[in-house]
PDB file of C-alpha atoms in Angstrom:
ATOM      1  CA  GLY A   1      34.413  27.893 -84.008  1.00  0.00           C
ATOM      2  CA  GLU A   2      34.881  29.125 -80.651  1.00  0.00           C
ATOM      3  CA  ASN A   3      33.156  27.246 -77.840  1.00  0.00           C
ATOM      4  CA  VAL A   4      32.830  28.989 -74.439  1.00  0.00           C
ATOM      5  CA  GLU A   5      31.574  27.153 -71.428  1.00  0.00           C
ATOM      6  CA  GLN A   6      30.527  28.889 -68.192  1.00  0.00           C
ATOM      7  CA  HIS A   7      30.009  27.622 -64.717  1.00  0.00           C
ATOM      8  CA  PRO A   8      28.003  27.619 -62.467  1.00  0.00           C
ATOM      9  CA  SER A   9      24.673  28.145 -64.236  1.00  0.00           C
ATOM     10  CA  THR A  10      23.129  29.583 -60.836  1.00  0.00           C
ATOM     11  CA  LEU A  11      24.881  31.054 -58.004  1.00  0.00           C
ATOM     12  CA  SER A  12      23.333  32.209 -54.628  1.00  0.00           C
ATOM     13  CA  VAL A  13      25.498  34.237 -52.122  1.00  0.00           C
ATOM     14  CA  GLN A  14      24.967  36.095 -48.968  1.00  0.00           C
ATOM     15  CA  GLU A  15      25.156  39.896 -49.161  1.00  0.00           C
ATOM     16  CA  GLY A  16      28.764  40.915 -48.357  1.00  0.00           C
ATOM     17  CA  ASP A  17      30.326  37.589 -49.637  1.00  0.00           C
ATOM     18  CA  SER A  18      32.264  37.071 -52.843  1.00  0.00           C
ATOM     19  CA  ALA A  19      30.975  35.571 -56.056  1.00  0.00           C
ATOM     20  CA  VAL A  20      33.248  33.808 -58.581  1.00  0.00           C
ATOM     21  CA  ILE A  21      32.027  32.674 -62.193  1.00  0.00           C
ATOM     22  CA  LYS A  22      34.442  30.632 -64.405  1.00  0.00           C
ATOM     23  CA  CYS A  23      34.804  30.209 -67.996  1.00  0.00           C
ATOM     24  CA  THR A  24      36.725  28.175 -70.477  1.00  0.00           C
ATOM     25  CA  TYR A  25      37.203  28.721 -74.266  1.00  0.00           C
ATOM     26  CA  SER A  26      38.482  26.375 -77.110  1.00  0.00           C
ATOM     27  CA  ASP A  27      40.215  28.704 -79.566  1.00  0.00           C
ATOM     28  CA  SER A  28      43.676  29.501 -78.568  1.00  0.00           C
ATOM     29  CA  ALA A  29      43.595  32.430 -80.868  1.00  0.00           C
ATOM     30  CA  SER A  30      41.013  34.226 -78.697  1.00  0.00           C
ATOM     31  CA  ASN A  31      42.421  37.446 -77.398  1.00  0.00           C
ATOM     32  CA  TYR A  32      39.436  39.501 -76.038  1.00  0.00           C
ATOM     33  CA  PHE A  33      37.300  38.631 -73.136  1.00  0.00           C
ATOM     34  CA  PRO A  34      34.444  40.819 -71.973  1.00  0.00           C
ATOM     35  CA  TRP A  35      31.921  40.227 -69.147  1.00  0.00           C
ATOM     36  CA  TYR A  36      28.307  41.391 -69.490  1.00  0.00           C
ATOM     37  CA  LYS A  37      25.732  41.863 -66.791  1.00  0.00           C
ATOM     38  CA  GLN A  38      22.004  41.465 -67.958  1.00  0.00           C
ATOM     39  CA  GLU A  39      19.156  42.700 -65.878  1.00  0.00           C
ATOM     40  CA  LEU A  40      15.546  41.586 -66.461  1.00  0.00           C
ATOM     41  CA  GLY A  41      14.065  43.292 -69.601  1.00  0.00           C
ATOM     42  CA  LYS A  42      17.434  44.944 -70.381  1.00  0.00           C
ATOM     43  CA  GLY A  43      20.257  44.407 -72.769  1.00  0.00           C
ATOM     44  CA  PRO A  44      23.627  42.999 -71.723  1.00  0.00           C
ATOM     45  CA  GLN A  45      25.778  45.750 -70.117  1.00  0.00           C
ATOM     46  CA  LEU A  46      29.532  45.526 -70.373  1.00  0.00           C
ATOM     47  CA  ILE A  47      31.053  45.606 -66.923  1.00  0.00           C
ATOM     48  CA  ILE A  48      34.695  44.606 -67.617  1.00  0.00           C
ATOM     49  CA  ASP A  49      36.908  43.236 -70.140  1.00  0.00           C
ATOM     50  CA  ILE A  50      40.464  41.992 -70.594  1.00  0.00           C
ATOM     51  CA  ARG A  51      42.803  41.132 -73.399  1.00  0.00           C
ATOM     52  CA  SER A  52      45.180  38.408 -73.784  1.00  0.00           C
ATOM     53  CA  ASN A  53      48.322  40.453 -72.950  1.00  0.00           C
ATOM     54  CA  VAL A  54      47.075  41.041 -69.412  1.00  0.00           C
ATOM     55  CA  GLY A  55      46.709  38.552 -66.697  1.00  0.00           C
ATOM     56  CA  GLU A  56      44.346  40.401 -64.295  1.00  0.00           C
ATOM     57  CA  LYS A  57      42.311  43.616 -64.275  1.00  0.00           C
ATOM     58  CA  LYS A  58      40.335  45.152 -61.493  1.00  0.00           C
ATOM     59  CA  ASP A  59      37.537  47.739 -61.302  1.00  0.00           C
ATOM     60  CA  GLN A  60      36.383  48.629 -57.781  1.00  0.00           C
ATOM     61  CA  ARG A  61      34.512  45.476 -56.538  1.00  0.00           C
ATOM     62  CA  ILE A  62      34.879  43.541 -59.918  1.00  0.00           C
ATOM     63  CA  ALA A  63      38.057  41.727 -61.110  1.00  0.00           C
ATOM     64  CA  VAL A  64      38.711  39.536 -64.001  1.00  0.00           C
ATOM     65  CA  THR A  65      41.644  36.934 -64.247  1.00  0.00           C
ATOM     66  CA  LEU A  66      42.879  35.293 -67.458  1.00  0.00           C
ATOM     67  CA  ASN A  67      44.905  32.149 -67.660  1.00  0.00           C
ATOM     68  CA  LYS A  68      45.900  31.871 -71.428  1.00  0.00           C
ATOM     69  CA  THR A  69      47.841  28.346 -70.965  1.00  0.00           C
ATOM     70  CA  ALA A  70      44.743  26.840 -69.386  1.00  0.00           C
ATOM     71  CA  LYS A  71      42.379  28.766 -71.690  1.00  0.00           C
ATOM     72  CA  HIS A  72      40.164  29.949 -68.851  1.00  0.00           C
ATOM     73  CA  PHE A  73      39.123  33.182 -67.296  1.00  0.00           C
ATOM     74  CA  SER A  74      37.106  34.166 -64.230  1.00  0.00           C
ATOM     75  CA  LEU A  75      34.946  36.940 -62.916  1.00  0.00           C
ATOM     76  CA  HIS A  76      35.295  37.929 -59.207  1.00  0.00           C
ATOM     77  CA  ILE A  77      32.689  40.172 -57.392  1.00  0.00           C
ATOM     78  CA  THR A  78      33.726  41.134 -53.857  1.00  0.00           C
ATOM     79  CA  GLU A  79      31.309  42.552 -51.169  1.00  0.00           C
ATOM     80  CA  THR A  80      28.346  41.592 -53.042  1.00  0.00           C
ATOM     81  CA  GLN A  81      25.278  43.802 -52.859  1.00  0.00           C
ATOM     82  CA  PRO A  82      21.615  43.059 -53.888  1.00  0.00           C
ATOM     83  CA  GLU A  83      21.977  45.144 -56.907  1.00  0.00           C
ATOM     84  CA  ASP A  84      24.636  42.706 -58.210  1.00  0.00           C
ATOM     85  CA  SER A  85      21.779  40.243 -58.635  1.00  0.00           C
ATOM     86  CA  ALA A  86      21.577  39.589 -62.426  1.00  0.00           C
ATOM     87  CA  VAL A  87      22.607  37.170 -65.125  1.00  0.00           C
ATOM     88  CA  TYR A  88      26.199  37.333 -65.992  1.00  0.00           C
ATOM     89  CA  PHE A  89      27.759  36.341 -69.347  1.00  0.00           C
ATOM     90  CA  CYS A  90      31.386  35.739 -70.339  1.00  0.00           C
ATOM     91  CA  ALA A  91      32.473  36.029 -73.984  1.00  0.00           C
ATOM     92  CA  ALA A  92      35.539  35.313 -76.052  1.00  0.00           C
ATOM     93  CA  SER A  93      36.617  36.777 -79.499  1.00  0.00           C
ATOM     94  CA  SER A  94      39.537  35.944 -81.785  1.00  0.00           C
ATOM     95  CA  ASN A  95      38.682  38.215 -84.786  1.00  0.00           C
ATOM     96  CA  ASP A  96      37.981  41.556 -83.310  1.00  0.00           C
ATOM     97  CA  TYR A  97      34.254  41.446 -83.806  1.00  0.00           C
ATOM     98  CA  LYS A  98      32.619  38.042 -83.279  1.00  0.00           C
ATOM     99  CA  LEU A  99      31.745  37.385 -79.675  1.00  0.00           C
ATOM    100  CA  SER A 100      31.205  33.774 -78.600  1.00  0.00           C
ATOM    101  CA  PHE A 101      29.045  33.795 -75.360  1.00  0.00           C
ATOM    102  CA  GLY A 102      28.661  31.572 -72.576  1.00  0.00           C
ATOM    103  CA  ALA A 103      25.448  30.193 -71.438  1.00  0.00           C
ATOM    104  CA  GLY A 104      25.176  32.746 -68.479  1.00  0.00           C
ATOM    105  CA  THR A 105      25.261  32.547 -64.708  1.00  0.00           C
ATOM    106  CA  THR A 106      22.226  33.613 -62.651  1.00  0.00           C
ATOM    107  CA  VAL A 107      23.528  35.371 -59.667  1.00  0.00           C
ATOM    108  CA  THR A 108      21.195  35.859 -56.578  1.00  0.00           C
ATOM    109  CA  VAL A 109      22.490  38.007 -53.528  1.00  0.00           C
ATOM    110  CA  ARG A 110      20.395  37.189 -50.390  1.00  0.00           C
ATOM    111  CA  ALA A 111      20.060  40.217 -48.078  1.00  0.00           C
TER     112      ALA A 111
ATOM    113  CA  ASP B   1      24.948  60.216 -74.184  1.00  0.00           C
ATOM    114  CA  ALA B   2      21.967  58.173 -75.668  1.00  0.00           C
ATOM    115  CA  GLY B   3      22.844  54.462 -75.865  1.00  0.00           C
ATOM    116  CA  VAL B   4      21.622  52.051 -78.572  1.00  0.00           C
ATOM    117  CA  ILE B   5      18.074  52.604 -79.401  1.00  0.00           C
ATOM    118  CA  GLN B   6      15.875  49.775 -80.560  1.00  0.00           C
ATOM    119  CA  SER B   7      12.163  49.757 -81.594  1.00  0.00           C
ATOM    120  CA  PRO B   8       9.825  48.480 -81.176  1.00  0.00           C
ATOM    121  CA  ARG B   9      10.459  47.022 -77.591  1.00  0.00           C
ATOM    122  CA  HIS B  10       7.747  44.350 -78.066  1.00  0.00           C
ATOM    123  CA  GLU B  11       6.141  42.805 -81.121  1.00  0.00           C
ATOM    124  CA  VAL B  12       3.385  40.329 -81.299  1.00  0.00           C
ATOM    125  CA  THR B  13       2.321  39.158 -84.748  1.00  0.00           C
ATOM    126  CA  GLU B  14       0.897  36.107 -86.552  1.00  0.00           C
ATOM    127  CA  MET B  15       3.087  33.713 -88.634  1.00  0.00           C
ATOM    128  CA  GLY B  16       3.484  34.614 -92.218  1.00  0.00           C
ATOM    129  CA  GLN B  17       3.639  38.389 -91.395  1.00  0.00           C
ATOM    130  CA  GLU B  18       6.750  40.610 -92.126  1.00  0.00           C
ATOM    131  CA  VAL B  19       8.472  41.858 -89.199  1.00  0.00           C
ATOM    132  CA  THR B  20      10.867  44.811 -89.172  1.00  0.00           C
ATOM    133  CA  LEU B  21      13.106  45.604 -86.135  1.00  0.00           C
ATOM    134  CA  ARG B  22      14.980  48.938 -86.127  1.00  0.00           C
ATOM    135  CA  CYS B  23      18.124  50.090 -84.408  1.00  0.00           C
ATOM    136  CA  LYS B  24      19.957  53.376 -84.016  1.00  0.00           C
ATOM    137  CA  PRO B  25      23.522  52.911 -83.014  1.00  0.00           C
ATOM    138  CA  ILE B  26      25.382  55.154 -80.600  1.00  0.00           C
ATOM    139  CA  SER B  27      26.673  58.245 -82.486  1.00  0.00           C
ATOM    140  CA  GLY B  28      30.141  57.983 -83.785  1.00  0.00           C
ATOM    141  CA  HIS B  29      30.198  54.167 -83.681  1.00  0.00           C
ATOM    142  CA  ASN B  30      30.722  52.585 -87.078  1.00  0.00           C
ATOM    143  CA  SER B  31      30.369  49.003 -86.131  1.00  0.00           C
ATOM    144  CA  LEU B  32      26.895  47.473 -85.745  1.00  0.00           C
ATOM    145  CA  PHE B  33      25.743  44.001 -84.747  1.00  0.00           C
ATOM    146  CA  TRP B  34      22.505  42.221 -84.609  1.00  0.00           C
ATOM    147  CA  TYR B  35      22.101  39.295 -82.036  1.00  0.00           C
ATOM    148  CA  ARG B  36      19.321  36.891 -81.257  1.00  0.00           C
ATOM    149  CA  GLN B  37      18.867  35.469 -77.672  1.00  0.00           C
ATOM    150  CA  THR B  38      16.841  32.484 -76.947  1.00  0.00           C
ATOM    151  CA  MET B  39      16.881  29.984 -74.026  1.00  0.00           C
ATOM    152  CA  MET B  40      17.947  27.146 -76.229  1.00  0.00           C
ATOM    153  CA  ARG B  41      20.848  28.844 -78.066  1.00  0.00           C
ATOM    154  CA  GLY B  42      21.768  31.855 -75.958  1.00  0.00           C
ATOM    155  CA  LEU B  43      23.324  34.902 -77.531  1.00  0.00           C
ATOM    156  CA  GLU B  44      24.106  34.482 -81.237  1.00  0.00           C
ATOM    157  CA  LEU B  45      25.552  36.891 -83.720  1.00  0.00           C
ATOM    158  CA  LEU B  46      23.342  37.267 -86.702  1.00  0.00           C
ATOM    159  CA  ILE B  47      25.072  39.902 -88.766  1.00  0.00           C
ATOM    160  CA  TYR B  48      28.012  42.426 -88.451  1.00  0.00           C
ATOM    161  CA  PHE B  49      28.146  45.787 -90.203  1.00  0.00           C
ATOM    162  CA  ASN B  50      31.362  47.842 -90.489  1.00  0.00           C
ATOM    163  CA  ASN B  51      31.035  51.438 -91.921  1.00  0.00           C
ATOM    164  CA  ASN B  52      27.468  50.508 -93.150  1.00  0.00           C
ATOM    165  CA  VAL B  53      28.796  47.486 -95.134  1.00  0.00           C
ATOM    166  CA  PRO B  54      27.775  43.941 -94.067  1.00  0.00           C
ATOM    167  CA  ILE B  55      30.950  42.091 -93.252  1.00  0.00           C
ATOM    168  CA  ASP B  56      29.770  38.799 -91.804  1.00  0.00           C
ATOM    169  CA  ASP B  57      26.195  37.480 -92.306  1.00  0.00           C
ATOM    170  CA  SER B  58      26.988  33.839 -91.576  1.00  0.00           C
ATOM    171  CA  GLY B  59      24.864  33.787 -88.504  1.00  0.00           C
ATOM    172  CA  MET B  60      21.706  34.800 -90.538  1.00  0.00           C
ATOM    173  CA  PRO B  61      19.531  31.727 -90.202  1.00  0.00           C
ATOM    174  CA  GLU B  62      17.669  31.730 -93.495  1.00  0.00           C
ATOM    175  CA  ASP B  63      16.852  33.697 -96.493  1.00  0.00           C
ATOM    176  CA  ARG B  64      13.725  34.874 -94.679  1.00  0.00           C
ATOM    177  CA  PHE B  65      16.159  37.154 -92.548  1.00  0.00           C
ATOM    178  CA  SER B  66      17.665  40.184 -94.073  1.00  0.00           C
ATOM    179  CA  ALA B  67      19.434  43.388 -92.723  1.00  0.00           C
ATOM    180  CA  LYS B  68      20.242  46.659 -94.079  1.00  0.00           C
ATOM    181  CA  MET B  69      22.220  49.624 -93.026  1.00  0.00           C
ATOM    182  CA  PRO B  70      21.413  52.681 -95.245  1.00  0.00           C
ATOM    183  CA  ASN B  71      23.415  54.975 -93.284  1.00  0.00           C
ATOM    184  CA  ALA B  72      25.432  55.376 -90.125  1.00  0.00           C
ATOM    185  CA  SER B  73      22.638  55.920 -87.803  1.00  0.00           C
ATOM    186  CA  PHE B  74      20.062  53.434 -88.635  1.00  0.00           C
ATOM    187  CA  SER B  75      19.725  49.742 -89.416  1.00  0.00           C
ATOM    188  CA  THR B  76      16.827  47.267 -89.863  1.00  0.00           C
ATOM    189  CA  LEU B  77      16.380  43.652 -89.408  1.00  0.00           C
ATOM    190  CA  LYS B  78      13.529  42.113 -91.385  1.00  0.00           C
ATOM    191  CA  ILE B  79      11.954  38.647 -91.193  1.00  0.00           C
ATOM    192  CA  GLN B  80       9.558  37.570 -94.111  1.00  0.00           C
ATOM    193  CA  PRO B  81       7.614  35.573 -93.579  1.00  0.00           C
ATOM    194  CA  SER B  82       7.855  35.197 -89.784  1.00  0.00           C
ATOM    195  CA  GLU B  83       7.449  31.732 -88.231  1.00  0.00           C
ATOM    196  CA  PRO B  84       6.907  30.729 -84.599  1.00  0.00           C
ATOM    197  CA  ARG B  85      10.496  29.464 -84.203  1.00  0.00           C
ATOM    198  CA  ASP B  86      11.723  33.102 -84.738  1.00  0.00           C
ATOM    199  CA  SER B  87      10.268  34.118 -81.369  1.00  0.00           C
ATOM    200  CA  ALA B  88      13.214  35.550 -79.444  1.00  0.00           C
ATOM    201  CA  VAL B  89      14.816  38.680 -78.077  1.00  0.00           C
ATOM    202  CA  TYR B  90      16.720  40.522 -80.752  1.00  0.00           C
ATOM    203  CA  PHE B  91      19.460  42.738 -79.675  1.00  0.00           C
ATOM    204  CA  CYS B  92      21.245  45.399 -81.646  1.00  0.00           C
ATOM    205  CA  ALA B  93      24.901  46.414 -80.441  1.00  0.00           C
ATOM    206  CA  SER B  94      27.366  49.062 -81.697  1.00  0.00           C
ATOM    207  CA  SER B  95      31.112  49.877 -81.184  1.00  0.00           C
ATOM    208  CA  ARG B  96      33.547  52.455 -82.163  1.00  0.00           C
ATOM    209  CA  GLY B  97      35.228  49.951 -84.474  1.00  0.00           C
ATOM    210  CA  GLN B  98      36.650  46.404 -84.729  1.00  0.00           C
ATOM    211  CA  GLY B  99      38.199  45.235 -81.413  1.00  0.00           C
ATOM    212  CA  GLN B 100      36.235  47.763 -79.509  1.00  0.00           C
ATOM    213  CA  PRO B 101      33.689  47.053 -76.746  1.00  0.00           C
ATOM    214  CA  GLN B 102      30.461  46.327 -77.901  1.00  0.00           C
ATOM    215  CA  HIS B 103      27.334  48.184 -76.333  1.00  0.00           C
ATOM    216  CA  PHE B 104      23.920  46.680 -76.447  1.00  0.00           C
ATOM    217  CA  GLY B 105      20.398  48.073 -76.764  1.00  0.00           C
ATOM    218  CA  ASP B 106      17.604  46.906 -74.652  1.00  0.00           C
ATOM    219  CA  GLY B 107      16.275  44.531 -77.341  1.00  0.00           C
ATOM    220  CA  THR B 108      13.034  43.815 -79.084  1.00  0.00           C
ATOM    221  CA  ARG B 109      11.009  40.885 -77.727  1.00  0.00           C
ATOM    222  CA  LEU B 110       9.420  39.224 -80.666  1.00  0.00           C
ATOM    223  CA  SER B 111       6.576  36.647 -80.494  1.00  0.00           C
ATOM    224  CA  ILE B 112       5.323  35.032 -83.510  1.00  0.00           C
ATOM    225  CA  LEU B 113       1.969  33.199 -82.978  1.00  0.00           C
TER     226      LEU B 113
END
């Protein structure tokens, strides 16, 4: 099955700086890569996703890049704000429904 | 619009008891998912329904776990009998269909004593 590895496990950044989270996947058939943000006591919230026919996607301060050859994808958050503090999960899917999640990255934005 | 609604939000019960978790998907969504989140194993898919039919239940850990979707607006996940190792946060998610983004509820935090 699909194996998704996520790094780093924790990330502390100064407010206003950028944050980058990286994930690798094992199944070359994977074609859908969503990113979720989870706040304490809440469910994962979809923040951005990308499909394998696209190399990069941007939504305001958030961007995701995908390298199919290397089988890795990354989340970039620019101009970080305290409300960006949360746990972020990457995921990959090859069959249109089963998401394999990374272990998560705890992001702390220091004011 | 209302998101995915789960109940109860918290459940504490003694081992051996039956536990029933409930989920109301987003209106118009025809795919429903049950996930379990633990520190050790992260987020794992337990079962996937499409148009109220179970498509993939390979993630259901044991026969003690069962899930039903009697109609498009309601699903249950039942554990009978419950064991301490079932303690986790259980999430329900829904999507418009296969290949569409999944939207999660806020989960049920289950503690089995």
